[in-house]
């Protein structure tokens, strides 16, 4: 697949499932807790500074953002989970959007891969585990991206890799990519994984 990454734009910031685009293009979704680095990752993959909004206050906007990449692929920035201080109406909105994307989605076959982000300093949280188990049960393809690896020294990074890669809930053969949006670590590796799943 030949993609011009320069030709990318925000198609829609959907606040309701009925706004999700239905174009027959493969979708790659980015899932993870608030503040884990989803929007930064999307910007980094596209070599753009501000296409995806990076939050100073985590979990502020609850939308599903579809980035159209050269009319060939959607990168889907999902709303983050696990933000304890959210008001109940936000939680409702989050649940409706997530449910609309993963379980009530007529176009679910367009979803080729869920990129599940895990903060390399924190490891797999209970919320992450729920998501991973859900993907195991529903047989959704996923890859793990360990974010913010620039914040760890070598020893800490090795320990984090060991812990995550040995996690009992990860499906066998799950790709694990170490990433830093700040230092552009892991970018070509993650693109290879994305292309592989798009073409599968
Ligand atoms: P929500 O939209 O709230 O769900 O958060 P998000 O997952 O999109 O996280 P976002 O990309 O907004 O990043 C959250 C914070 O982490 C920001 O302050 C970023 O600058 C920081 N951050 C993201 N990626 C990296 C990274 O690779 N290294 C470092 N050091 N900081 C990062
Ligand atoms: Mg974000």
mmCIF file of C-alpha atoms and ligand atoms in Angstrom:
data_model
loop_
_atom_site.group_PDB
_atom_site.id
_atom_site.type_symbol
_atom_site.label_atom_id
_atom_site.label_comp_id
_atom_site.label_asym_id
_atom_site.label_seq_id
_atom_site.Cartn_x
_atom_site.Cartn_y
_atom_site.Cartn_z
ATOM 1 C CA UNK A 1 0.000 0.000 0.000
ATOM 2 C CA UNK A 2 1.405 3.385 -1.025
ATOM 3 C CA UNK A 3 0.167 6.172 1.221
ATOM 4 C CA UNK A 4 0.960 9.851 1.118
ATOM 5 C CA UNK A 5 1.054 10.736 4.824
ATOM 6 C CA UNK A 6 1.115 14.438 3.980
ATOM 7 C CA UNK A 7 -2.379 14.104 2.610
ATOM 8 C CA UNK A 8 -4.063 13.612 5.978
ATOM 9 C CA UNK A 9 -6.857 15.547 7.620
ATOM 10 C CA UNK A 10 -9.441 15.292 10.383
ATOM 11 C CA UNK A 11 -12.584 13.915 8.742
ATOM 12 C CA UNK A 12 -14.831 14.157 11.780
ATOM 13 C CA UNK A 13 -14.743 14.536 15.502
ATOM 14 C CA UNK A 14 -17.775 12.363 16.205
ATOM 15 C CA UNK A 15 -19.757 12.919 19.397
ATOM 16 C CA UNK A 16 -22.400 10.390 18.344
ATOM 17 C CA UNK A 17 -22.001 6.917 16.800
ATOM 18 C CA UNK A 18 -24.291 7.848 13.884
ATOM 19 C CA UNK A 19 -21.624 10.327 12.761
ATOM 20 C CA UNK A 20 -19.013 7.613 12.221
ATOM 21 C CA UNK A 21 -17.932 7.581 8.554
ATOM 22 C CA UNK A 22 -18.876 4.526 6.532
ATOM 23 C CA UNK A 23 -16.328 4.819 3.708
ATOM 24 C CA UNK A 24 -14.955 1.420 2.725
ATOM 25 C CA UNK A 25 -11.461 2.192 4.014
ATOM 26 C CA UNK A 26 -9.515 0.145 6.584
ATOM 27 C CA UNK A 27 -9.548 1.605 10.095
ATOM 28 C CA UNK A 28 -6.809 1.476 12.712
ATOM 29 C CA UNK A 29 -8.079 2.428 16.174
ATOM 30 C CA UNK A 30 -6.044 3.810 19.073
ATOM 31 C CA UNK A 31 -7.252 2.770 22.499
ATOM 32 C CA UNK A 32 -5.960 3.464 25.976
ATOM 33 C CA UNK A 33 -6.500 5.369 29.156
ATOM 34 C CA UNK A 34 -6.650 9.123 29.264
ATOM 35 C CA UNK A 35 -3.264 10.765 29.042
ATOM 36 C CA UNK A 36 -1.498 7.615 27.811
ATOM 37 C CA UNK A 37 -0.462 9.454 24.630
ATOM 38 C CA UNK A 38 -2.982 8.472 21.912
ATOM 39 C CA UNK A 39 -3.253 11.866 20.226
ATOM 40 C CA UNK A 40 0.496 12.435 20.462
ATOM 41 C CA UNK A 41 1.003 9.058 18.817
ATOM 42 C CA UNK A 42 -1.305 9.951 15.923
ATOM 43 C CA UNK A 43 0.571 13.229 15.392
ATOM 44 C CA UNK A 44 3.901 11.451 15.575
ATOM 45 C CA UNK A 45 2.860 8.781 13.047
ATOM 46 C CA UNK A 46 1.812 11.506 10.626
ATOM 47 C CA UNK A 47 4.770 13.788 11.388
ATOM 48 C CA UNK A 48 2.301 16.495 12.319
ATOM 49 C CA UNK A 49 2.490 18.734 15.347
ATOM 50 C CA UNK A 50 -1.126 19.541 15.974
ATOM 51 C CA UNK A 51 -3.429 17.531 13.761
ATOM 52 C CA UNK A 52 -4.661 15.539 16.745
ATOM 53 C CA UNK A 53 -5.263 17.679 19.783
ATOM 54 C CA UNK A 54 -2.985 16.849 22.672
ATOM 55 C CA UNK A 55 -4.676 17.460 25.977
ATOM 56 C CA UNK A 56 -3.261 19.326 28.912
ATOM 57 C CA UNK A 57 -6.342 18.329 30.905
ATOM 58 C CA UNK A 58 -6.881 14.624 30.173
ATOM 59 C CA UNK A 59 -10.212 13.357 28.956
ATOM 60 C CA UNK A 60 -11.682 16.749 28.259
ATOM 61 C CA UNK A 61 -13.232 16.068 24.898
ATOM 62 C CA UNK A 62 -15.187 12.883 24.521
ATOM 63 C CA UNK A 63 -15.290 12.223 20.795
ATOM 64 C CA UNK A 64 -14.107 9.630 18.323
ATOM 65 C CA UNK A 65 -11.762 11.392 15.931
ATOM 66 C CA UNK A 66 -11.388 9.978 12.425
ATOM 67 C CA UNK A 67 -8.247 11.024 10.548
ATOM 68 C CA UNK A 68 -8.433 10.391 6.828
ATOM 69 C CA UNK A 69 -5.027 9.325 5.570
ATOM 70 C CA UNK A 70 -4.751 9.865 1.824
ATOM 71 C CA UNK A 71 -8.289 8.471 1.302
ATOM 72 C CA UNK A 72 -6.827 5.022 1.940
ATOM 73 C CA UNK A 73 -6.976 4.572 5.671
ATOM 74 C CA UNK A 74 -8.626 5.982 8.784
ATOM 75 C CA UNK A 75 -6.678 6.443 11.997
ATOM 76 C CA UNK A 76 -9.291 6.475 14.754
ATOM 77 C CA UNK A 77 -8.432 8.275 18.000
ATOM 78 C CA UNK A 78 -10.791 6.849 20.635
ATOM 79 C CA UNK A 79 -11.743 8.690 23.836
ATOM 80 C CA UNK A 80 -9.533 7.701 26.763
ATOM 81 C CA UNK A 81 -10.814 5.694 29.705
ATOM 82 C CA UNK A 82 -9.973 5.541 33.391
ATOM 83 C CA UNK A 83 -10.307 9.187 34.244
ATOM 84 C CA UNK A 84 -11.770 8.962 37.726
ATOM 85 C CA UNK A 85 -12.953 12.533 38.139
ATOM 86 C CA UNK A 86 -15.252 12.480 35.151
ATOM 87 C CA UNK A 87 -18.862 13.531 35.736
ATOM 88 C CA UNK A 88 -21.488 10.802 35.167
ATOM 89 C CA UNK A 89 -22.780 12.380 31.932
ATOM 90 C CA UNK A 90 -19.265 12.139 30.475
ATOM 91 C CA UNK A 91 -19.062 8.490 31.432
ATOM 92 C CA UNK A 92 -22.393 7.869 29.698
ATOM 93 C CA UNK A 93 -21.174 9.574 26.572
ATOM 94 C CA UNK A 94 -17.926 7.615 26.665
ATOM 95 C CA UNK A 95 -19.810 4.323 27.018
ATOM 96 C CA UNK A 96 -22.208 5.155 24.167
ATOM 97 C CA UNK A 97 -19.352 6.036 21.809
ATOM 98 C CA UNK A 98 -17.188 3.066 22.722
ATOM 99 C CA UNK A 99 -20.123 0.696 22.513
ATOM 100 C CA UNK A 100 -21.107 2.253 19.190
ATOM 101 C CA UNK A 101 -17.623 1.712 17.874
ATOM 102 C CA UNK A 102 -16.834 -1.793 19.124
ATOM 103 C CA UNK A 103 -20.122 -3.621 19.582
ATOM 104 C CA UNK A 104 -22.862 -1.805 17.683
ATOM 105 C CA UNK A 105 -20.883 -1.060 14.551
ATOM 106 C CA UNK A 106 -22.147 -2.385 11.209
ATOM 107 C CA UNK A 107 -18.745 -1.579 9.717
ATOM 108 C CA UNK A 108 -16.688 -3.401 12.337
ATOM 109 C CA UNK A 109 -15.048 -5.494 9.590
ATOM 110 C CA UNK A 110 -13.293 -2.303 8.446
ATOM 111 C CA UNK A 111 -11.425 -2.263 11.754
ATOM 112 C CA UNK A 112 -8.153 -3.990 10.922
ATOM 113 C CA UNK A 113 -6.234 -3.397 14.129
ATOM 114 C CA UNK A 114 -6.624 -1.890 17.578
ATOM 115 C CA UNK A 115 -3.427 -0.244 18.728
ATOM 116 C CA UNK A 116 -3.672 -0.646 22.497
ATOM 117 C CA UNK A 117 -1.508 1.925 24.259
ATOM 118 C CA UNK A 118 0.068 1.092 27.609
ATOM 119 C CA UNK A 119 2.085 3.652 29.548
ATOM 120 C CA UNK A 120 5.519 2.053 29.881
ATOM 121 C CA UNK A 121 5.944 3.581 33.354
ATOM 122 C CA UNK A 122 2.609 2.315 34.631
ATOM 123 C CA UNK A 123 2.165 -1.046 32.931
ATOM 124 C CA UNK A 124 -1.171 -2.769 32.310
ATOM 125 C CA UNK A 125 -3.914 -1.278 34.503
ATOM 126 C CA UNK A 126 -7.204 -2.940 35.423
ATOM 127 C CA UNK A 127 -8.999 -0.860 32.774
ATOM 128 C CA UNK A 128 -6.429 -1.907 30.163
ATOM 129 C CA UNK A 129 -6.975 -5.508 31.188
ATOM 130 C CA UNK A 130 -10.721 -5.207 30.646
ATOM 131 C CA UNK A 131 -10.079 -3.899 27.146
ATOM 132 C CA UNK A 132 -7.556 -6.646 26.380
ATOM 133 C CA UNK A 133 -9.918 -9.348 27.615
ATOM 134 C CA UNK A 134 -12.730 -7.837 25.570
ATOM 135 C CA UNK A 135 -10.550 -7.971 22.438
ATOM 136 C CA UNK A 136 -9.562 -11.564 23.199
ATOM 137 C CA UNK A 137 -13.200 -12.575 23.569
ATOM 138 C CA UNK A 138 -14.367 -10.774 20.444
ATOM 139 C CA UNK A 139 -11.285 -11.870 18.461
ATOM 140 C CA UNK A 140 -10.342 -8.322 17.541
ATOM 141 C CA UNK A 141 -6.777 -8.018 16.237
ATOM 142 C CA UNK A 142 -4.589 -5.866 18.459
ATOM 143 C CA UNK A 143 -1.026 -4.724 18.987
ATOM 144 C CA UNK A 144 0.476 -3.202 22.122
ATOM 145 C CA UNK A 145 2.310 0.104 22.027
ATOM 146 C CA UNK A 146 4.330 0.962 25.113
ATOM 147 C CA UNK A 147 4.236 4.767 25.280
ATOM 148 C CA UNK A 148 6.623 7.391 26.665
ATOM 149 C CA UNK A 149 9.664 5.086 26.705
ATOM 150 C CA UNK A 150 11.835 8.235 26.712
ATOM 151 C CA UNK A 151 10.902 8.628 30.369
ATOM 152 C CA UNK A 152 12.544 5.346 31.398
ATOM 153 C CA UNK A 153 16.202 4.443 31.752
ATOM 154 C CA UNK A 154 17.498 1.200 30.277
ATOM 155 C CA UNK A 155 16.968 -0.903 33.387
ATOM 156 C CA UNK A 156 13.440 0.400 33.891
ATOM 157 C CA UNK A 157 12.603 -0.148 30.243
ATOM 158 C CA UNK A 158 13.832 -3.766 30.319
ATOM 159 C CA UNK A 159 11.759 -4.437 33.424
ATOM 160 C CA UNK A 160 8.688 -2.873 31.821
ATOM 161 C CA UNK A 161 9.084 -4.888 28.602
ATOM 162 C CA UNK A 162 9.498 -8.089 30.568
ATOM 163 C CA UNK A 163 6.417 -7.423 32.653
ATOM 164 C CA UNK A 164 4.188 -6.491 29.722
ATOM 165 C CA UNK A 165 5.373 -9.190 27.333
ATOM 166 C CA UNK A 166 4.883 -11.833 30.040
ATOM 167 C CA UNK A 167 1.357 -10.726 30.854
ATOM 168 C CA UNK A 168 -1.001 -13.704 31.010
ATOM 169 C CA UNK A 169 -3.859 -11.908 29.269
ATOM 170 C CA UNK A 170 -2.008 -10.963 26.083
ATOM 171 C CA UNK A 171 -2.891 -13.088 23.070
ATOM 172 C CA UNK A 172 0.034 -15.181 21.869
ATOM 173 C CA UNK A 173 2.057 -13.476 19.153
ATOM 174 C CA UNK A 174 0.779 -9.964 19.950
ATOM 175 C CA UNK A 175 3.159 -7.375 18.466
ATOM 176 C CA UNK A 176 4.661 -5.097 21.146
ATOM 177 C CA UNK A 177 6.192 -1.816 19.992
ATOM 178 C CA UNK A 178 8.189 0.500 22.226
ATOM 179 C CA UNK A 179 7.289 4.077 21.389
ATOM 180 C CA UNK A 180 8.169 7.669 22.112
ATOM 181 C CA UNK A 181 6.234 10.399 20.343
ATOM 182 C CA UNK A 182 8.634 12.898 21.839
ATOM 183 C CA UNK A 183 11.715 11.236 20.353
ATOM 184 C CA UNK A 184 10.053 9.493 17.402
ATOM 185 C CA UNK A 185 11.101 6.059 18.633
ATOM 186 C CA UNK A 186 9.219 3.090 17.164
ATOM 187 C CA UNK A 187 7.542 4.940 14.331
ATOM 188 C CA UNK A 188 8.666 2.844 11.362
ATOM 189 C CA UNK A 189 8.128 -0.340 13.343
ATOM 190 C CA UNK A 190 4.541 0.660 14.164
ATOM 191 C CA UNK A 191 3.826 1.634 10.551
ATOM 192 C CA UNK A 192 5.058 -1.825 9.458
ATOM 193 C CA UNK A 193 2.643 -3.454 11.883
ATOM 194 C CA UNK A 194 -0.211 -1.223 10.663
ATOM 195 C CA UNK A 195 0.457 -1.991 6.982
ATOM 196 C CA UNK A 196 0.727 -5.683 7.717
ATOM 197 C CA UNK A 197 -2.721 -5.749 9.335
ATOM 198 C CA UNK A 198 -4.279 -3.532 6.668
ATOM 199 C CA UNK A 199 -3.188 -5.927 3.982
ATOM 200 C CA UNK A 200 -4.068 -9.098 5.887
HETATM 201 P P1 LIG B 1 -6.817 11.837 26.093
HETATM 202 O O1 LIG B 1 -7.131 12.536 24.810
HETATM 203 O O2 LIG B 1 -7.160 12.621 27.301
HETATM 204 O O3 LIG B 1 -7.420 10.467 26.160
HETATM 205 O O4 LIG B 1 -5.205 11.656 26.195
HETATM 206 P P2 LIG B 1 -4.219 11.045 25.096
HETATM 207 O O5 LIG B 1 -4.085 9.586 25.323
HETATM 208 O O6 LIG B 1 -4.603 11.475 23.731
HETATM 209 O O7 LIG B 1 -2.808 11.687 25.509
HETATM 210 P P3 LIG B 1 -2.053 12.924 24.827
HETATM 211 O O8 LIG B 1 -1.493 12.534 23.508
HETATM 212 O O9 LIG B 1 -2.921 14.100 24.887
HETATM 213 O O10 LIG B 1 -0.794 13.075 25.808
HETATM 214 C C1 LIG B 1 -0.936 13.284 27.192
HETATM 215 C C2 LIG B 1 0.321 13.899 27.759
HETATM 216 O O11 LIG B 1 1.446 13.011 27.618
HETATM 217 C C3 LIG B 1 0.746 15.192 27.063
HETATM 218 O O12 LIG B 1 1.232 16.070 28.042
HETATM 219 C C4 LIG B 1 1.862 14.752 26.124
HETATM 220 O O13 LIG B 1 2.791 15.774 25.863
HETATM 221 C C5 LIG B 1 2.527 13.620 26.924
HETATM 222 N N1 LIG B 1 3.163 12.641 26.025
HETATM 223 C C6 LIG B 1 2.591 11.970 25.003
HETATM 224 N N2 LIG B 1 3.468 11.145 24.381
HETATM 225 C C7 LIG B 1 4.647 11.303 25.011
HETATM 226 C C8 LIG B 1 5.956 10.711 24.841
HETATM 227 O O14 LIG B 1 6.225 9.888 23.960
HETATM 228 N N3 LIG B 1 6.933 11.103 25.718
HETATM 229 C C9 LIG B 1 6.695 12.009 26.712
HETATM 230 N N4 LIG B 1 7.707 12.306 27.528
HETATM 231 N N5 LIG B 1 5.489 12.589 26.893
HETATM 232 C C10 LIG B 1 4.466 12.244 26.069
HETATM 233 MG MG1 LIG B 2 -6.287 12.511 23.047
#
